[in-house]
Amino acid sequence: MITILDFGSQYTQLIARRVREANVYCEIHPYNVDPAIIAELAPEGVILSGGPSSVYDDDAPKPAAAALSLDVPYLGICYGMGLLAHDAGGHVARAAQREYGPATLVANNGGSSDALFNGLEGNLGQVWMSRADRLEQLPAGWQAIASSDNSPYAAIRTADGRRYGLQFHPEVVHSQRGRTMLENFLFKVCGAKADWTPASFVDAACERIREQVGSRQVVCGLSGGVDSTVTAALIEKAVPGQLTCVFVDNGLLRLNEAEQVCRELGEPFFGDDFVHVDSTDLFLDALAGVSDPEQKRKIIGRTFIEVFDEAAKSAERTKPHAELLAQGTLYPDVIESVSVKGPSATIKSHHNVGGLPAHMNLELVEPLRELFKDEVRAVGAVLGLPHELLWRHPFPGPGLAVRLLGDIVREDLAMLREADAIFIEEIRRADLYDKIWQAFAVLLPIRTVGVQGDYRTYDRVVALRAITSEDGMTADWFRFPDEVLARSSARIANEVSGVSRVVYDISSKPPATVEWE
Ligand code: XMP
């Protein structure tokens, strides 16, 4: 495995992804992690990320000396390079001119045969600079293996080839050969093996789950989304018969979704360990007359806990009491909470269904804690989960309640479901589903005038929303070919009775949010 020490770069996660994509396991730790933890992980190499600071600042982030003196290869990127050089007695100073953007990397005499540039045949291509500092003087015993117009020391190393520094960012796509350089560091310099695969993860994860769970029982809330489904499927594989997965139909799911989850996941993957609770009436009654979005979220969260608690209790009629709760926590959430920047005060908090009641007193099992979303999908594929489910757009916990603006009325829910299904069907037909991060319909609480046949109508408006995004934190509206919007609009107005007007939402986030409520 490879350890990545984070100095607060916006690209740290990207470094981790590149390493994982090369099938090498890696973990990100804050730069000031206890060196004993790193030593215990026994990494085959250490990568130091970039960061916003300068090594010569008084308050520059510096790891403990022991973290910089393990007997393994080190690769410092940008700030990380400055740190390695500074540590070895080199001189780093503020550059007269900041350098951002592309630069052409040229190998120095002998540099083209360096292990880091293996397979590139001296053609190092364009690299991406983003720096305000500059190495003015190489430390003794170091040499420059490549340079750019503005950086005589764009790539440096020690004579024994155990320490490398790169002034540019090999992890970003704009560094054309950066991926190869990182892979060379992993395989040629560190001697790592490409044995981190979804299948090897499944074996290791099952082993760990068995160890943690022992003979105890586990409960898991299954929403039909990727994370909870893969979590449940892993637990079921590791400790069959010891899992109860509870699928709560809150009456706010998409068209035929509950049936689909039961048919495609319930019986085939979990058999008797799957419990379907149809609590439509309970949720919709609790939501009656409520139009405030935050109020809706609170009621749904609270009702979910009641239903889940009840379902777990009734499972105890046939199974022993569950002591563990399985959750689909992913690596980005884990990193966020240990990040050098500290847990960020993002707007994410409301996205998780509120905690479970303390009296349930459950120990957590989080088998996906080490994975990025795309790795979760790859693991799901190894477990045989349906492709359509693994690649489904994200769907909010409060479901259609936040897409039916204002009061939740059953007839309106039916209208919204039909409009949404038509939109998604047209997107799939145009083969655009996988290019879009999230797409859905919203039913507005207003009526507008229309004309159908010879009659004037006074009917509802459906808004269509489709976005591209990396993580839901920022988003842009999706540029559809005209015909897809035209067909969706015509079909919705014709097929969904009560709707006479369709609009397309062209707001980005910020300033808008993805959901309308
Ligand atoms: P917003 O609307 O905050 O949405 O821009 C960003 C992403 O989060 C989803 N979302 C939610 N997910 N519970 C959830 O589980 C919620 O209350 C919630 N609100 C928004 C939204 O669908 C988008 O993917």
Coordinates of C-alpha atoms and ligand atoms in Angstrom, one line a residue:
M1 CA 0.0 0.0 0.0
I2 CA 0.9 3.6 -0.5
T3 CA 0.4 6.4 2.0
I4 CA -0.5 9.8 0.9
L5 CA 0.2 12.7 3.3
D6 CA -2.3 15.5 2.7
F7 CA -1.1 19.1 3.0
G8 CA -4.5 20.5 1.9
S9 CA -4.3 20.4 -1.8
Q10 CA -7.5 20.4 -3.8
Y11 CA -6.0 17.5 -5.8
T12 CA -5.2 15.1 -2.9
Q13 CA -8.2 12.9 -3.6
L14 CA -7.2 12.8 -7.2
I15 CA -3.8 11.4 -6.3
A16 CA -5.5 8.7 -4.4
R17 CA -7.8 7.9 -7.3
R18 CA -4.9 7.6 -9.7
V19 CA -3.1 5.2 -7.4
R20 CA -6.2 3.1 -7.0
E21 CA -6.8 3.2 -10.7
A22 CA -3.4 1.6 -11.0
N23 CA -4.8 -1.2 -8.8
V24 CA -2.6 -0.2 -5.8
Y25 CA -4.3 0.3 -2.4
C26 CA -3.6 3.7 -0.8
E27 CA -4.8 5.8 2.1
I28 CA -4.8 9.5 2.6
H29 CA -3.7 10.8 6.1
P30 CA -3.3 14.3 7.3
Y31 CA 0.3 15.5 7.2
N32 CA 0.5 15.6 11.0
V33 CA -0.7 12.0 11.6
D34 CA 1.1 10.1 14.3
P35 CA 4.1 8.5 12.5
A36 CA 3.5 5.3 14.4
I37 CA 0.2 4.9 12.5
I38 CA 2.1 5.3 9.2
A39 CA 4.8 2.8 10.3
E40 CA 2.2 0.3 11.2
L41 CA 0.6 0.5 7.8
A42 CA 4.0 -0.5 6.4
P43 CA 3.6 1.5 3.1
E44 CA 5.7 0.7 0.1
G45 CA 6.0 4.4 -0.6
V46 CA 4.8 7.8 0.5
I47 CA 3.4 10.6 -1.6
L48 CA 3.3 14.1 -0.2
S49 CA 0.5 16.2 -1.7
G50 CA 0.6 19.8 -2.8
G51 CA -0.9 22.4 -0.6
P52 CA -1.6 26.2 -0.3
S53 CA 1.3 26.9 2.1
S54 CA 4.9 27.8 1.5
V55 CA 7.6 25.7 3.2
Y56 CA 9.5 28.8 4.4
D57 CA 6.4 30.2 6.3
D58 CA 6.7 30.0 10.1
D59 CA 3.4 28.1 10.3
A60 CA 4.1 25.8 7.3
P61 CA 2.5 22.4 7.8
K62 CA 5.4 20.0 8.6
P63 CA 5.1 16.3 9.4
A64 CA 6.9 14.8 12.3
A65 CA 10.5 14.0 11.3
A66 CA 9.8 10.2 11.7
A67 CA 7.1 10.5 9.0
L68 CA 9.7 11.8 6.5
S69 CA 12.4 9.3 7.3
L70 CA 10.8 5.9 6.7
D71 CA 13.0 3.6 4.7
V72 CA 10.7 3.7 1.6
P73 CA 10.6 5.9 -1.6
Y74 CA 9.0 9.3 -1.3
L75 CA 7.4 11.4 -4.0
G76 CA 6.7 15.1 -3.2
I77 CA 4.3 16.9 -5.5
C78 CA 4.5 20.8 -5.6
Y79 CA 4.4 21.8 -1.9
G80 CA 5.5 18.2 -1.1
M81 CA 8.5 18.7 -3.4
G82 CA 9.4 21.9 -1.6
L83 CA 9.2 20.2 1.7
L84 CA 11.5 17.3 0.7
A85 CA 14.0 19.8 -0.8
H86 CA 13.8 22.1 2.1
D87 CA 14.2 19.2 4.5
A88 CA 17.4 18.1 2.7
G89 CA 18.9 21.6 2.8
G90 CA 17.7 23.1 -0.6
H91 CA 16.5 26.6 -0.9
V92 CA 12.8 27.3 -1.7
A93 CA 11.6 30.9 -2.3
R94 CA 8.6 32.8 -3.6
A95 CA 8.8 32.8 -7.4
A96 CA 9.1 36.2 -9.0
Q97 CA 6.2 35.1 -11.2
R98 CA 3.6 32.6 -10.2
E99 CA 3.1 29.8 -12.7
Y100 CA -0.3 28.4 -13.4
G101 CA -1.3 26.3 -16.3
P102 CA 0.4 24.2 -19.0
A103 CA 4.2 23.9 -19.4
T104 CA 6.2 21.7 -21.6
L105 CA 8.4 19.2 -19.7
V106 CA 11.8 18.4 -21.2
A107 CA 14.1 15.7 -19.9
N108 CA 17.6 16.7 -18.9
N109 CA 20.7 14.9 -20.0
G110 CA 20.2 11.4 -18.9
G111 CA 16.8 12.2 -17.4
S112 CA 14.9 10.4 -20.2
S113 CA 16.1 7.1 -19.0
D114 CA 15.0 7.7 -15.4
A115 CA 12.7 5.1 -13.8
L116 CA 10.1 7.8 -13.4
F117 CA 9.9 8.4 -17.1
N118 CA 10.0 4.7 -18.1
G119 CA 8.2 4.0 -21.3
L120 CA 7.9 7.7 -22.3
E121 CA 11.0 7.6 -24.5
G122 CA 11.9 11.1 -23.6
N123 CA 8.6 12.6 -24.7
L124 CA 7.3 13.9 -21.4
G125 CA 4.6 16.1 -22.9
Q126 CA 2.7 18.9 -21.3
V127 CA 2.3 19.2 -17.5
W128 CA 0.1 21.3 -15.3
M129 CA 1.8 23.8 -13.0
S130 CA 0.0 25.5 -10.1
R131 CA 2.6 27.1 -7.9
A132 CA 3.8 30.3 -6.3
D133 CA 7.1 28.9 -5.0
R134 CA 10.2 27.9 -6.7
L135 CA 13.2 25.8 -5.8
E136 CA 16.2 28.1 -6.1
Q137 CA 18.9 25.7 -5.1
L138 CA 19.0 21.9 -5.2
P139 CA 19.9 20.2 -2.0
A140 CA 23.3 18.4 -2.0
G141 CA 23.0 15.0 -3.6
W142 CA 19.9 15.8 -5.6
Q143 CA 19.7 16.2 -9.4
A144 CA 17.3 17.7 -11.8
I145 CA 15.9 15.1 -14.3
A146 CA 13.5 17.4 -16.2
S147 CA 12.8 21.1 -16.6
S148 CA 10.3 23.5 -18.2
D149 CA 10.8 27.0 -19.5
N150 CA 10.2 28.6 -16.2
S151 CA 11.3 25.8 -13.9
P152 CA 14.9 24.5 -14.2
Y153 CA 14.0 22.0 -11.4
A154 CA 10.6 20.8 -12.6
A155 CA 11.4 17.1 -11.7
I156 CA 14.2 16.2 -9.2
R157 CA 15.5 13.2 -7.4
T158 CA 18.2 12.0 -5.1
A159 CA 21.2 10.1 -6.6
D160 CA 19.9 6.8 -5.1
G161 CA 16.5 7.3 -6.7
R162 CA 14.6 6.9 -3.4
R163 CA 13.2 10.4 -3.3
Y164 CA 11.5 12.3 -6.1
G165 CA 10.0 15.8 -6.3
L166 CA 7.7 17.1 -9.0
Q167 CA 7.0 20.8 -9.3
F168 CA 3.9 20.1 -11.4
H169 CA 0.8 18.0 -10.7
P170 CA 1.0 14.6 -12.4
E171 CA -2.4 13.6 -11.0
V172 CA -4.5 16.0 -13.1
V173 CA -5.6 15.1 -16.6
H174 CA -3.9 18.1 -18.1
S175 CA -0.5 16.6 -17.3
Q176 CA -0.5 14.4 -20.4
R177 CA 1.9 11.7 -19.2
G178 CA 1.3 12.3 -15.5
R179 CA -0.5 9.0 -15.1
T180 CA 2.5 7.1 -16.4
M181 CA 4.9 8.9 -14.2
L182 CA 2.8 8.1 -11.1
E183 CA 2.5 4.5 -12.2
N184 CA 6.3 4.4 -12.7
F185 CA 6.7 5.7 -9.1
L186 CA 4.5 2.9 -7.8
F187 CA 5.8 0.0 -9.8
K188 CA 9.4 0.9 -10.8
V189 CA 10.4 3.0 -7.8
C190 CA 8.4 1.5 -4.9
G191 CA 8.0 -2.0 -6.4
A192 CA 4.3 -2.0 -5.6
K193 CA 2.1 -4.8 -7.0
A194 CA -1.1 -4.1 -8.9
D195 CA -3.2 -6.4 -6.8
W196 CA -5.9 -4.0 -5.5
T197 CA -8.9 -5.2 -7.6
P198 CA -12.6 -5.2 -6.8
A199 CA -12.5 -9.0 -6.5
S200 CA -9.6 -8.9 -4.0
F201 CA -11.5 -6.2 -2.1
V202 CA -14.6 -8.4 -1.8
D203 CA -12.5 -11.2 -0.3
A204 CA -10.7 -9.0 2.1
A205 CA -13.9 -7.1 3.1
C206 CA -15.8 -10.3 3.7
E207 CA -12.9 -11.5 5.9
R208 CA -13.0 -8.3 7.9
I209 CA -16.8 -8.3 8.3
R210 CA -16.7 -11.9 9.6
E211 CA -14.1 -10.9 12.1
Q212 CA -16.1 -7.9 13.3
V213 CA -19.5 -9.4 13.3
G214 CA -18.7 -12.9 14.7
S215 CA -22.0 -14.7 15.3
R216 CA -24.0 -11.5 16.0
Q217 CA -26.9 -10.1 13.9
V218 CA -26.7 -7.0 11.6
V219 CA -29.5 -4.7 10.4
C220 CA -29.2 -2.5 7.4
G221 CA -31.5 0.1 5.8
L222 CA -31.6 -0.7 2.1
S223 CA -32.8 2.2 -0.1
G224 CA -32.2 0.6 -3.4
G225 CA -29.4 3.1 -4.0
V226 CA -25.8 2.0 -4.9
D227 CA -24.1 2.5 -1.5
S228 CA -26.7 0.8 0.7
T229 CA -27.2 -2.0 -1.7
V230 CA -23.5 -2.9 -2.1
T231 CA -23.1 -2.6 1.6
A232 CA -25.9 -5.1 2.3
A233 CA -24.8 -7.4 -0.5
L234 CA -21.3 -7.6 1.0
I235 CA -22.6 -8.3 4.5
E236 CA -25.0 -11.0 3.1
K237 CA -22.0 -12.6 1.3
A238 CA -19.8 -12.5 4.4
V239 CA -22.3 -13.6 7.0
P240 CA -25.4 -15.1 5.3
G241 CA -28.4 -15.4 7.6
Q242 CA -27.1 -12.9 10.0
L243 CA -28.4 -9.8 8.2
T244 CA -31.8 -8.2 8.2
C245 CA -32.1 -5.6 5.4
V246 CA -35.1 -3.3 5.8
F247 CA -36.4 -1.7 2.7
V248 CA -38.9 1.1 3.7
D249 CA -41.3 2.2 1.0
N250 CA -42.2 5.7 2.2
G251 CA -44.7 6.2 -0.7
L252 CA -42.3 8.8 -2.1
L253 CA -40.4 6.6 -4.5
R254 CA -40.4 6.8 -8.3
L255 CA -42.7 4.9 -10.6
N256 CA -42.6 1.2 -9.9
E257 CA -39.5 1.6 -7.9
A258 CA -40.6 -0.3 -4.8
E259 CA -41.7 -3.3 -7.0
Q260 CA -38.4 -3.2 -8.8
V261 CA -36.3 -3.2 -5.7
C262 CA -38.3 -6.1 -4.2
R263 CA -38.2 -8.1 -7.5
E264 CA -34.6 -7.4 -8.5
L265 CA -32.9 -7.2 -5.2
G266 CA -35.0 -8.6 -2.4
E267 CA -35.6 -12.2 -3.3
P268 CA -32.6 -12.8 -5.6
F269 CA -30.0 -11.4 -3.3
F270 CA -31.2 -11.5 0.2
G271 CA -34.0 -14.1 0.3
D272 CA -35.4 -14.3 3.8
D273 CA -33.0 -11.6 5.1
F274 CA -35.0 -9.0 3.2
V275 CA -37.9 -7.2 4.8
H276 CA -40.1 -4.9 2.8
V277 CA -42.2 -2.5 4.8
D278 CA -44.8 -0.5 2.9
S279 CA -45.4 2.5 5.1
T280 CA -46.9 4.7 2.5
D281 CA -49.9 5.7 4.6
L282 CA -47.9 6.4 7.7
F283 CA -45.6 8.8 5.8
L284 CA -48.2 10.5 3.7
D285 CA -50.5 11.0 6.7
A286 CA -47.6 12.5 8.7
L287 CA -46.9 14.8 5.8
A288 CA -50.5 15.9 5.2
G289 CA -50.8 19.7 5.1
V290 CA -47.0 20.3 5.4
S291 CA -45.4 22.4 2.7
D292 CA -42.2 23.7 4.3
P293 CA -39.2 21.7 2.8
E294 CA -37.2 21.4 6.1
Q295 CA -40.4 20.4 7.9
K296 CA -40.9 17.7 5.3
R297 CA -37.4 16.4 5.7
K298 CA -37.7 16.3 9.5
I299 CA -41.0 14.4 9.4
I300 CA -39.6 11.9 6.9
G301 CA -36.4 11.4 8.9
R302 CA -38.4 10.8 12.1
T303 CA -40.9 8.5 10.5
F304 CA -38.1 6.5 8.9
I305 CA -36.5 5.9 12.3
E306 CA -39.9 4.8 13.8
V307 CA -40.5 2.4 11.0
F308 CA -36.9 1.0 10.9
D309 CA -37.0 0.5 14.7
E310 CA -40.3 -1.3 14.5
A311 CA -39.1 -3.5 11.6
A312 CA -35.9 -4.4 13.4
K313 CA -37.9 -5.3 16.5
S314 CA -40.3 -7.5 14.5
A315 CA -37.4 -9.3 12.9
E316 CA -36.4 -10.3 16.4
R317 CA -39.4 -12.7 16.5
T318 CA -37.5 -15.0 14.2
K319 CA -33.9 -13.9 14.7
P320 CA -31.7 -12.9 17.6
H321 CA -31.5 -9.3 18.6
A322 CA -29.3 -7.3 16.1
E323 CA -26.3 -5.6 17.7
L324 CA -24.8 -4.0 14.6
L325 CA -25.9 -1.5 12.0
A326 CA -24.5 -1.6 8.4
Q327 CA -23.9 1.8 6.8
G328 CA -22.8 2.7 3.3
T329 CA -20.2 5.4 4.3
L330 CA -17.8 6.1 1.5
Y331 CA -14.1 7.2 1.5
P332 CA -14.8 10.9 0.6
D333 CA -16.9 11.2 3.8
V334 CA -14.1 9.6 5.8
I335 CA -11.4 11.8 4.4
E336 CA -13.6 14.9 4.9
S337 CA -13.8 14.1 8.6
V338 CA -10.0 13.7 9.0
S339 CA -9.0 16.3 6.5
V340 CA -6.3 18.8 7.5
K341 CA -8.9 21.4 6.7
G342 CA -11.1 19.9 9.3
P343 CA -14.6 18.7 8.8
S344 CA -16.0 21.2 6.3
A345 CA -19.2 22.9 7.3
T346 CA -20.8 21.9 4.0
I347 CA -24.5 21.7 3.4
K348 CA -24.3 17.9 3.4
S349 CA -25.5 17.4 6.9
H350 CA -29.2 17.4 6.1
H351 CA -28.6 14.7 3.5
N352 CA -28.3 11.9 5.8
V353 CA -31.3 10.4 7.4
G354 CA -30.9 11.5 11.0
G355 CA -29.2 9.2 13.5
L356 CA -31.0 6.2 14.9
P357 CA -32.5 6.3 18.4
A358 CA -29.8 5.9 21.1
H359 CA -31.7 3.1 22.7
M360 CA -31.0 0.9 19.7
N361 CA -27.4 1.2 20.7
L362 CA -25.9 -0.3 17.6
E363 CA -22.2 -0.8 16.6
L364 CA -21.4 0.3 13.1
V365 CA -20.2 -1.9 10.2
E366 CA -19.0 0.3 7.3
P367 CA -17.4 -2.0 4.7
L368 CA -17.2 0.7 2.0
R369 CA -15.3 3.2 4.2
E370 CA -12.2 2.8 2.0
L371 CA -13.9 3.1 -1.4
F372 CA -14.6 5.9 -3.9
K373 CA -18.0 5.8 -5.6
D374 CA -16.7 4.3 -8.9
E375 CA -15.0 1.5 -6.8
V376 CA -18.2 0.8 -5.1
R377 CA -19.8 0.3 -8.5
A378 CA -17.0 -2.1 -9.5
V379 CA -17.4 -4.0 -6.3
G380 CA -21.2 -4.2 -6.9
A381 CA -20.5 -5.6 -10.4
V382 CA -18.3 -8.3 -8.9
L383 CA -21.1 -9.2 -6.5
G384 CA -23.4 -9.6 -9.5
L385 CA -25.7 -6.6 -8.8
P386 CA -27.7 -5.4 -11.8
H387 CA -25.9 -2.8 -14.0
E388 CA -28.9 -0.5 -14.1
L389 CA -29.0 -0.3 -10.3
L390 CA -25.3 0.4 -10.0
W391 CA -25.4 3.3 -12.4
R392 CA -28.6 4.8 -11.2
H393 CA -28.7 8.5 -10.7
P394 CA -28.6 9.6 -7.0
F395 CA -32.0 10.0 -5.4
P396 CA -32.6 12.0 -2.3
G397 CA -33.8 10.3 0.9
P398 CA -37.0 12.5 1.1
G399 CA -37.7 11.3 -2.4
L400 CA -40.5 12.9 -4.3
A401 CA -41.6 15.0 -1.3
V402 CA -39.0 17.6 -2.3
R403 CA -40.0 17.5 -5.9
L404 CA -43.6 18.0 -5.3
L405 CA -43.5 21.6 -4.3
G406 CA -45.9 22.6 -1.5
D407 CA -48.4 20.1 0.0
I408 CA -48.1 16.4 -0.7
V409 CA -51.3 15.2 -2.4
R410 CA -51.5 11.6 -3.6
E411 CA -53.0 12.5 -7.0
D412 CA -50.1 15.0 -7.6
L413 CA -47.6 12.3 -6.6
A414 CA -49.1 10.1 -9.3
M415 CA -48.8 12.9 -11.8
L416 CA -45.2 13.6 -10.9
R417 CA -44.3 9.9 -11.1
E418 CA -45.6 9.6 -14.7
A419 CA -43.9 12.8 -15.9
D420 CA -40.6 11.7 -14.3
A421 CA -40.8 8.3 -15.9
I422 CA -41.4 9.7 -19.3
F423 CA -38.5 12.1 -19.0
I424 CA -36.1 9.3 -17.9
E425 CA -37.4 7.1 -20.7
E426 CA -36.7 9.7 -23.3
I427 CA -33.2 10.3 -21.8
R428 CA -32.5 6.6 -22.0
R429 CA -33.8 6.3 -25.5
A430 CA -31.4 9.1 -26.6
D431 CA -28.6 7.2 -24.8
L432 CA -27.8 10.1 -22.6
Y433 CA -28.6 8.6 -19.1
D434 CA -24.9 7.9 -18.3
K435 CA -23.8 11.3 -19.4
I436 CA -26.1 13.0 -16.9
W437 CA -25.4 13.1 -13.2
Q438 CA -29.0 13.4 -12.1
A439 CA -32.3 14.0 -14.0
F440 CA -35.8 14.3 -12.8
A441 CA -39.2 16.1 -13.0
V442 CA -40.6 18.6 -10.5
L443 CA -44.3 19.3 -10.2
L444 CA -45.0 23.0 -9.5
P445 CA -47.8 24.2 -7.3
I446 CA -49.2 26.6 -9.9
R447 CA -51.7 26.4 -12.7
T448 CA -51.3 28.1 -16.1
V449 CA -53.7 28.6 -19.0
G450 CA -53.5 26.2 -22.0
V451 CA -55.5 25.1 -24.9
Q452 CA -56.4 21.5 -25.8
G453 CA -58.7 20.8 -28.7
D454 CA -61.2 23.7 -28.6
Y455 CA -61.0 24.0 -24.9
R456 CA -59.2 26.4 -22.6
T457 CA -57.4 24.5 -19.9
Y458 CA -56.1 25.7 -16.5
D459 CA -53.5 23.0 -15.6
R460 CA -50.3 22.3 -13.8
V461 CA -46.7 22.9 -14.8
V462 CA -43.9 20.3 -14.8
A463 CA -40.3 21.5 -14.6
L464 CA -37.5 19.2 -16.0
R465 CA -34.1 19.3 -14.4
A466 CA -30.9 17.5 -15.6
I467 CA -27.4 18.3 -14.4
T468 CA -23.8 17.4 -14.8
S469 CA -21.7 17.4 -11.7
E470 CA -18.8 15.7 -10.0
D471 CA -20.2 15.4 -6.5
G472 CA -23.4 17.3 -6.3
M473 CA -21.7 20.2 -4.6
T474 CA -21.6 22.3 -7.8
A475 CA -23.5 21.5 -11.0
D476 CA -24.3 22.8 -14.4
W477 CA -27.5 22.2 -16.4
F478 CA -27.2 19.6 -19.1
R479 CA -27.3 20.7 -22.7
F480 CA -29.8 18.5 -24.4
P481 CA -30.3 18.1 -28.1
D482 CA -33.5 19.9 -28.9
E483 CA -35.4 16.8 -29.9
V484 CA -35.1 15.1 -26.5
L485 CA -36.6 18.1 -24.8
A486 CA -39.3 18.4 -27.5
R487 CA -40.3 14.8 -27.2
S488 CA -40.3 14.8 -23.4
S489 CA -42.4 18.0 -23.4
A490 CA -44.9 16.7 -26.0
R491 CA -45.3 13.3 -24.3
I492 CA -45.7 14.7 -20.8
A493 CA -48.4 17.2 -21.9
N494 CA -50.2 14.5 -23.9
E495 CA -49.9 11.6 -21.6
V496 CA -50.0 13.1 -18.1
S497 CA -53.5 14.3 -17.5
G498 CA -53.6 17.6 -15.6
V499 CA -50.3 18.9 -17.0
S500 CA -50.4 21.4 -19.9
R501 CA -47.0 23.1 -19.7
V502 CA -43.4 21.9 -19.4
V503 CA -40.3 24.0 -18.7
Y504 CA -36.6 23.2 -18.6
D505 CA -34.6 24.4 -15.6
I506 CA -31.4 26.2 -16.8
S507 CA -30.0 27.1 -13.4
S508 CA -26.5 26.1 -12.3
K509 CA -25.5 25.3 -8.7
P510 CA -24.7 27.8 -7.3
P511 CA -26.8 30.0 -7.2
A512 CA -29.6 27.4 -7.4
T513 CA -29.5 24.0 -5.7
V514 CA -30.0 20.7 -7.5
E515 CA -33.4 20.0 -5.9
W516 CA -36.1 22.7 -6.0
E517 CA -36.9 22.3 -2.3
Ligands
XMP1 P1 -29.0 20.1 -3.4 O1 -30.4 20.2 -3.7 O2 -28.6 20.3 -2.0 O3 -28.6 18.6 -3.8 O4 -28.1 20.9 -4.4 C1 -27.4 18.0 -3.9 C2 -27.5 16.5 -4.0 O5 -28.1 16.0 -2.8 C3 -29.3 15.4 -3.0 N1 -30.2 15.8 -1.9 C4 -30.6 15.1 -0.8 N2 -30.2 13.8 -0.6 N3 -31.5 13.9 1.4 C5 -30.7 13.2 0.6 O6 -30.5 12.0 0.8 C6 -31.9 15.2 1.2 O7 -32.6 15.8 2.0 C7 -31.4 15.8 0.0 N4 -31.5 17.0 -0.5 C8 -30.8 17.0 -1.7 C9 -29.8 15.9 -4.3 O8 -30.7 15.0 -4.9 C10 -28.5 16.0 -5.1 O9 -28.0 14.8 -5.5

